[in-house]
Amino acid sequence: MVFTHDTEVGLQAAAALANTLALSPGSVDELATVAALDELFVTYDYTGRHDRDRAELDEVRALRVRLRDLLTAERDEAVRLTNEMLAEHRATPQLVRHTSYDWHIHATEPDAPLATRIAVETAMAMVDVIRADELSRLSICADEGCEGVVVDLSRNRSKRYCSPTCTNRNAVAAYRERQAASTK
Ligand SMILES: [Zn+2]
Ligand SMILES: [Zn+2]
């Protein structure tokens, strides 16, 4: 484990959210429905308030560009954005323990809006990343046409692609290149 569990989940959830934005030509917004948000909520083990309505969805959708900016910022800019998010929501770090998670940090109340909790959770995760000077763990997908955020939590820092789709596409392309080279 590179960071604590809550930090790692926070980074992965923020990247997954940011990566639902339609950033490259031809891609579609993948956070278009309440059901799509519901799926992310379950996948990333969110707890607390979840309204399951259009207003909540719109708030989370609107947050995505800020999450992306934060995850892809240079260190000093990341500090500024992190501090801004924490101050804006008056984050109050508290150790909490619930369901399957041992002691970890929440810095908002469980009944704060989901978008607020995601913003603060991401900022708290970035506090760890910045303090450990590990921003190189965050990058943009190495796939040519993809702008996805990559969170590399691997021991040997080997993660280059944002998704299995991008990994596979490039593995296939590399294989074809090798085949072509060997038949020349
Ligand atoms: Zn928790
Ligand atoms: Zn990608």
mmCIF file of C-alpha atoms and ligand atoms in Angstrom:
data_model
loop_
_atom_site.group_PDB
_atom_site.id
_atom_site.type_symbol
_atom_site.label_atom_id
_atom_site.label_comp_id
_atom_site.label_asym_id
_atom_site.label_seq_id
_atom_site.Cartn_x
_atom_site.Cartn_y
_atom_site.Cartn_z
ATOM 1 C CA MET A 1 0.000 0.000 0.000
ATOM 2 C CA VAL A 2 1.375 3.380 -1.033
ATOM 3 C CA PHE A 3 -1.038 5.507 1.023
ATOM 4 C CA THR A 4 -3.600 4.692 3.694
ATOM 5 C CA HIS A 5 -6.685 2.862 2.504
ATOM 6 C CA ASP A 6 -9.030 5.859 2.741
ATOM 7 C CA THR A 7 -6.583 8.003 0.775
ATOM 8 C CA GLU A 8 -6.232 5.387 -1.954
ATOM 9 C CA VAL A 9 -9.983 4.907 -2.282
ATOM 10 C CA GLY A 10 -10.479 8.678 -2.263
ATOM 11 C CA LEU A 11 -8.010 9.150 -5.121
ATOM 12 C CA GLN A 12 -9.462 6.320 -7.160
ATOM 13 C CA ALA A 13 -13.013 7.554 -6.671
ATOM 14 C CA ALA A 14 -12.060 11.113 -7.641
ATOM 15 C CA ALA A 15 -10.269 9.881 -10.767
ATOM 16 C CA ALA A 16 -13.203 7.664 -11.710
ATOM 17 C CA LEU A 17 -15.520 10.652 -11.366
ATOM 18 C CA ALA A 18 -13.228 12.984 -13.305
ATOM 19 C CA ASN A 19 -12.895 10.331 -16.011
ATOM 20 C CA THR A 20 -16.636 10.322 -16.661
ATOM 21 C CA LEU A 21 -16.196 13.730 -18.348
ATOM 22 C CA ALA A 22 -16.324 13.644 -22.135
ATOM 23 C CA LEU A 23 -12.844 15.008 -22.836
ATOM 24 C CA SER A 24 -11.840 13.585 -26.183
ATOM 25 C CA PRO A 25 -13.704 13.903 -29.465
ATOM 26 C CA GLY A 26 -16.355 11.240 -29.811
ATOM 27 C CA SER A 27 -16.452 10.316 -26.132
ATOM 28 C CA VAL A 28 -19.660 10.642 -24.152
ATOM 29 C CA ASP A 29 -20.347 11.926 -20.650
ATOM 30 C CA GLU A 30 -20.596 8.802 -18.537
ATOM 31 C CA LEU A 31 -22.232 10.459 -15.569
ATOM 32 C CA ALA A 32 -25.513 11.350 -17.231
ATOM 33 C CA THR A 33 -27.993 9.628 -14.938
ATOM 34 C CA VAL A 34 -28.803 9.191 -11.271
ATOM 35 C CA ALA A 35 -28.249 5.459 -11.818
ATOM 36 C CA ALA A 36 -24.681 6.077 -13.042
ATOM 37 C CA LEU A 37 -23.914 8.063 -9.886
ATOM 38 C CA ASP A 38 -25.526 5.347 -7.799
ATOM 39 C CA GLU A 39 -23.160 2.821 -9.343
ATOM 40 C CA LEU A 40 -20.102 4.921 -8.435
ATOM 41 C CA PHE A 41 -21.472 5.378 -4.919
ATOM 42 C CA VAL A 42 -21.626 1.618 -4.464
ATOM 43 C CA THR A 43 -18.330 0.865 -6.249
ATOM 44 C CA TYR A 44 -16.371 3.277 -4.061
ATOM 45 C CA ASP A 45 -18.116 2.324 -0.832
ATOM 46 C CA TYR A 46 -19.482 5.751 -0.051
ATOM 47 C CA THR A 47 -21.490 6.045 3.110
ATOM 48 C CA GLY A 48 -23.739 8.797 4.417
ATOM 49 C CA ARG A 49 -26.292 10.939 2.660
ATOM 50 C CA HIS A 50 -27.275 9.939 -0.859
ATOM 51 C CA ASP A 51 -30.320 11.764 -2.245
ATOM 52 C CA ARG A 52 -30.498 9.906 -5.539
ATOM 53 C CA ASP A 53 -31.970 12.910 -7.306
ATOM 54 C CA ARG A 54 -31.161 15.246 -10.168
ATOM 55 C CA ALA A 55 -29.937 18.040 -7.857
ATOM 56 C CA GLU A 56 -27.352 15.757 -6.265
ATOM 57 C CA LEU A 57 -26.295 14.455 -9.668
ATOM 58 C CA ASP A 58 -25.882 18.007 -11.016
ATOM 59 C CA GLU A 59 -23.713 19.003 -8.037
ATOM 60 C CA VAL A 60 -21.440 16.018 -8.477
ATOM 61 C CA ARG A 61 -21.290 16.570 -12.241
ATOM 62 C CA ALA A 62 -20.317 20.190 -11.675
ATOM 63 C CA LEU A 63 -17.551 19.151 -9.283
ATOM 64 C CA ARG A 64 -15.744 16.955 -11.790
ATOM 65 C CA VAL A 65 -13.682 19.624 -13.538
ATOM 66 C CA ARG A 66 -12.344 20.794 -10.168
ATOM 67 C CA LEU A 67 -11.446 17.230 -9.233
ATOM 68 C CA ARG A 68 -9.642 16.818 -12.522
ATOM 69 C CA ASP A 69 -7.806 20.130 -12.102
ATOM 70 C CA LEU A 70 -6.726 19.087 -8.620
ATOM 71 C CA LEU A 71 -5.587 15.587 -9.587
ATOM 72 C CA THR A 72 -3.558 16.872 -12.536
ATOM 73 C CA ALA A 73 -2.107 20.018 -10.940
ATOM 74 C CA GLU A 74 1.555 20.745 -10.290
ATOM 75 C CA ARG A 75 2.441 20.462 -6.593
ATOM 76 C CA ASP A 76 2.134 24.121 -5.561
ATOM 77 C CA GLU A 77 -1.088 24.561 -7.493
ATOM 78 C CA ALA A 78 -2.395 21.348 -5.931
ATOM 79 C CA VAL A 79 -1.675 22.850 -2.509
ATOM 80 C CA ARG A 80 -3.646 25.967 -3.373
ATOM 81 C CA LEU A 81 -6.616 23.980 -4.705
ATOM 82 C CA THR A 82 -6.563 21.572 -1.752
ATOM 83 C CA ASN A 83 -6.514 24.349 0.829
ATOM 84 C CA GLU A 84 -9.254 26.173 -1.038
ATOM 85 C CA MET A 85 -11.519 23.100 -1.010
ATOM 86 C CA LEU A 86 -10.914 22.372 2.656
ATOM 87 C CA ALA A 87 -11.591 25.975 3.675
ATOM 88 C CA GLU A 88 -14.637 26.317 1.460
ATOM 89 C CA HIS A 89 -16.338 23.383 3.163
ATOM 90 C CA ARG A 90 -14.913 24.106 6.636
ATOM 91 C CA ALA A 91 -13.443 20.628 6.800
ATOM 92 C CA THR A 92 -13.086 19.236 10.314
ATOM 93 C CA PRO A 93 -11.013 16.056 10.321
ATOM 94 C CA GLN A 94 -12.355 13.410 12.661
ATOM 95 C CA LEU A 95 -11.395 9.786 13.110
ATOM 96 C CA VAL A 96 -14.388 7.565 12.453
ATOM 97 C CA ARG A 97 -15.031 3.853 12.221
ATOM 98 C CA HIS A 98 -17.975 2.319 10.412
ATOM 99 C CA THR A 99 -19.098 -0.949 8.831
ATOM 100 C CA SER A 100 -16.065 -2.678 7.342
ATOM 101 C CA TYR A 101 -13.622 0.213 7.741
ATOM 102 C CA ASP A 102 -11.349 0.568 10.703
ATOM 103 C CA TRP A 103 -10.382 4.039 11.981
ATOM 104 C CA HIS A 104 -10.025 6.523 9.148
ATOM 105 C CA ILE A 105 -10.658 10.199 8.536
ATOM 106 C CA HIS A 106 -13.887 11.948 7.635
ATOM 107 C CA ALA A 107 -13.719 15.715 7.499
ATOM 108 C CA THR A 108 -17.407 16.403 6.842
ATOM 109 C CA GLU A 109 -20.650 15.379 8.492
ATOM 110 C CA PRO A 110 -22.358 12.279 7.028
ATOM 111 C CA ASP A 111 -25.413 14.406 6.179
ATOM 112 C CA ALA A 112 -23.436 16.972 4.160
ATOM 113 C CA PRO A 113 -24.303 16.858 0.444
ATOM 114 C CA LEU A 114 -22.524 14.121 -1.501
ATOM 115 C CA ALA A 115 -20.646 16.600 -3.717
ATOM 116 C CA THR A 116 -19.305 18.351 -0.598
ATOM 117 C CA ARG A 117 -18.159 15.068 0.901
ATOM 118 C CA ILE A 118 -16.465 14.016 -2.325
ATOM 119 C CA ALA A 119 -14.693 17.384 -2.622
ATOM 120 C CA VAL A 120 -13.418 17.236 0.950
ATOM 121 C CA GLU A 121 -12.469 13.572 0.729
ATOM 122 C CA THR A 122 -10.454 14.244 -2.406
ATOM 123 C CA ALA A 123 -8.771 17.237 -0.789
ATOM 124 C CA MET A 124 -7.921 15.150 2.292
ATOM 125 C CA ALA A 125 -6.430 12.465 0.050
ATOM 126 C CA MET A 126 -4.375 15.133 -1.710
ATOM 127 C CA VAL A 127 -3.055 16.309 1.668
ATOM 128 C CA ASP A 128 -1.386 12.892 1.942
ATOM 129 C CA VAL A 129 -0.151 12.874 -1.645
ATOM 130 C CA ILE A 130 1.340 16.359 -1.355
ATOM 131 C CA ARG A 131 2.962 15.748 2.025
ATOM 132 C CA ALA A 132 4.537 12.539 0.763
ATOM 133 C CA ASP A 133 5.620 14.367 -2.418
ATOM 134 C CA GLU A 134 4.021 11.615 -4.477
ATOM 135 C CA LEU A 135 2.278 13.633 -7.170
ATOM 136 C CA SER A 136 4.041 11.507 -9.761
ATOM 137 C CA ARG A 137 1.460 8.868 -8.815
ATOM 138 C CA LEU A 138 -1.059 10.984 -10.715
ATOM 139 C CA SER A 139 -0.821 11.425 -14.463
ATOM 140 C CA ILE A 140 -2.730 11.573 -17.734
ATOM 141 C CA CYS A 141 -3.378 8.333 -19.607
ATOM 142 C CA ALA A 142 -0.584 7.289 -21.972
ATOM 143 C CA ASP A 143 -3.130 6.328 -24.627
ATOM 144 C CA GLU A 144 -2.853 8.712 -27.553
ATOM 145 C CA GLY A 145 -6.474 9.799 -27.789
ATOM 146 C CA CYS A 146 -7.308 9.614 -24.069
ATOM 147 C CA GLU A 147 -7.271 12.376 -21.474
ATOM 148 C CA GLY A 148 -8.163 10.143 -18.526
ATOM 149 C CA VAL A 149 -6.562 10.620 -15.109
ATOM 150 C CA VAL A 150 -4.340 7.732 -13.988
ATOM 151 C CA VAL A 151 -3.865 6.935 -10.299
ATOM 152 C CA ASP A 152 -0.831 4.699 -10.030
ATOM 153 C CA LEU A 153 -0.800 2.858 -6.710
ATOM 154 C CA SER A 154 1.405 0.035 -7.952
ATOM 155 C CA ARG A 155 4.588 -0.851 -6.136
ATOM 156 C CA ASN A 156 6.749 -0.512 -9.240
ATOM 157 C CA ARG A 157 4.976 2.572 -10.640
ATOM 158 C CA SER A 158 3.973 0.728 -13.769
ATOM 159 C CA LYS A 159 0.452 1.986 -14.369
ATOM 160 C CA ARG A 160 0.236 4.083 -17.522
ATOM 161 C CA TYR A 161 -3.369 3.792 -18.637
ATOM 162 C CA CYS A 162 -6.578 5.032 -17.056
ATOM 163 C CA SER A 163 -8.722 1.973 -17.707
ATOM 164 C CA PRO A 164 -8.654 -1.661 -18.835
ATOM 165 C CA THR A 165 -10.009 -0.417 -22.181
ATOM 166 C CA CYS A 166 -6.964 1.816 -22.737
ATOM 167 C CA THR A 167 -4.567 -0.861 -21.461
ATOM 168 C CA ASN A 168 -5.992 -3.463 -23.846
ATOM 169 C CA ARG A 169 -6.144 -1.136 -26.837
ATOM 170 C CA ASN A 170 -2.440 -0.322 -26.435
ATOM 171 C CA ALA A 171 -1.454 -3.922 -25.750
ATOM 172 C CA VAL A 172 -3.130 -4.923 -29.005
ATOM 173 C CA ALA A 173 -1.475 -2.052 -30.898
ATOM 174 C CA ALA A 174 1.950 -2.959 -29.492
ATOM 175 C CA TYR A 175 1.419 -6.596 -30.427
ATOM 176 C CA ARG A 176 0.494 -5.660 -34.012
ATOM 177 C CA GLU A 177 3.555 -3.450 -34.256
ATOM 178 C CA ARG A 178 5.779 -6.320 -33.148
ATOM 179 C CA GLN A 179 4.084 -8.636 -35.645
ATOM 180 C CA ALA A 180 4.544 -6.128 -38.444
ATOM 181 C CA ALA A 181 8.204 -5.609 -37.520
ATOM 182 C CA SER A 182 8.945 -9.343 -37.480
ATOM 183 C CA THR A 183 7.499 -9.923 -40.941
ATOM 184 C CA LYS A 184 9.553 -7.204 -42.603
HETATM 185 ZN ZN ZN B 1 -15.702 6.308 6.037
HETATM 186 ZN ZN ZN B 2 -7.195 6.184 -20.989
#
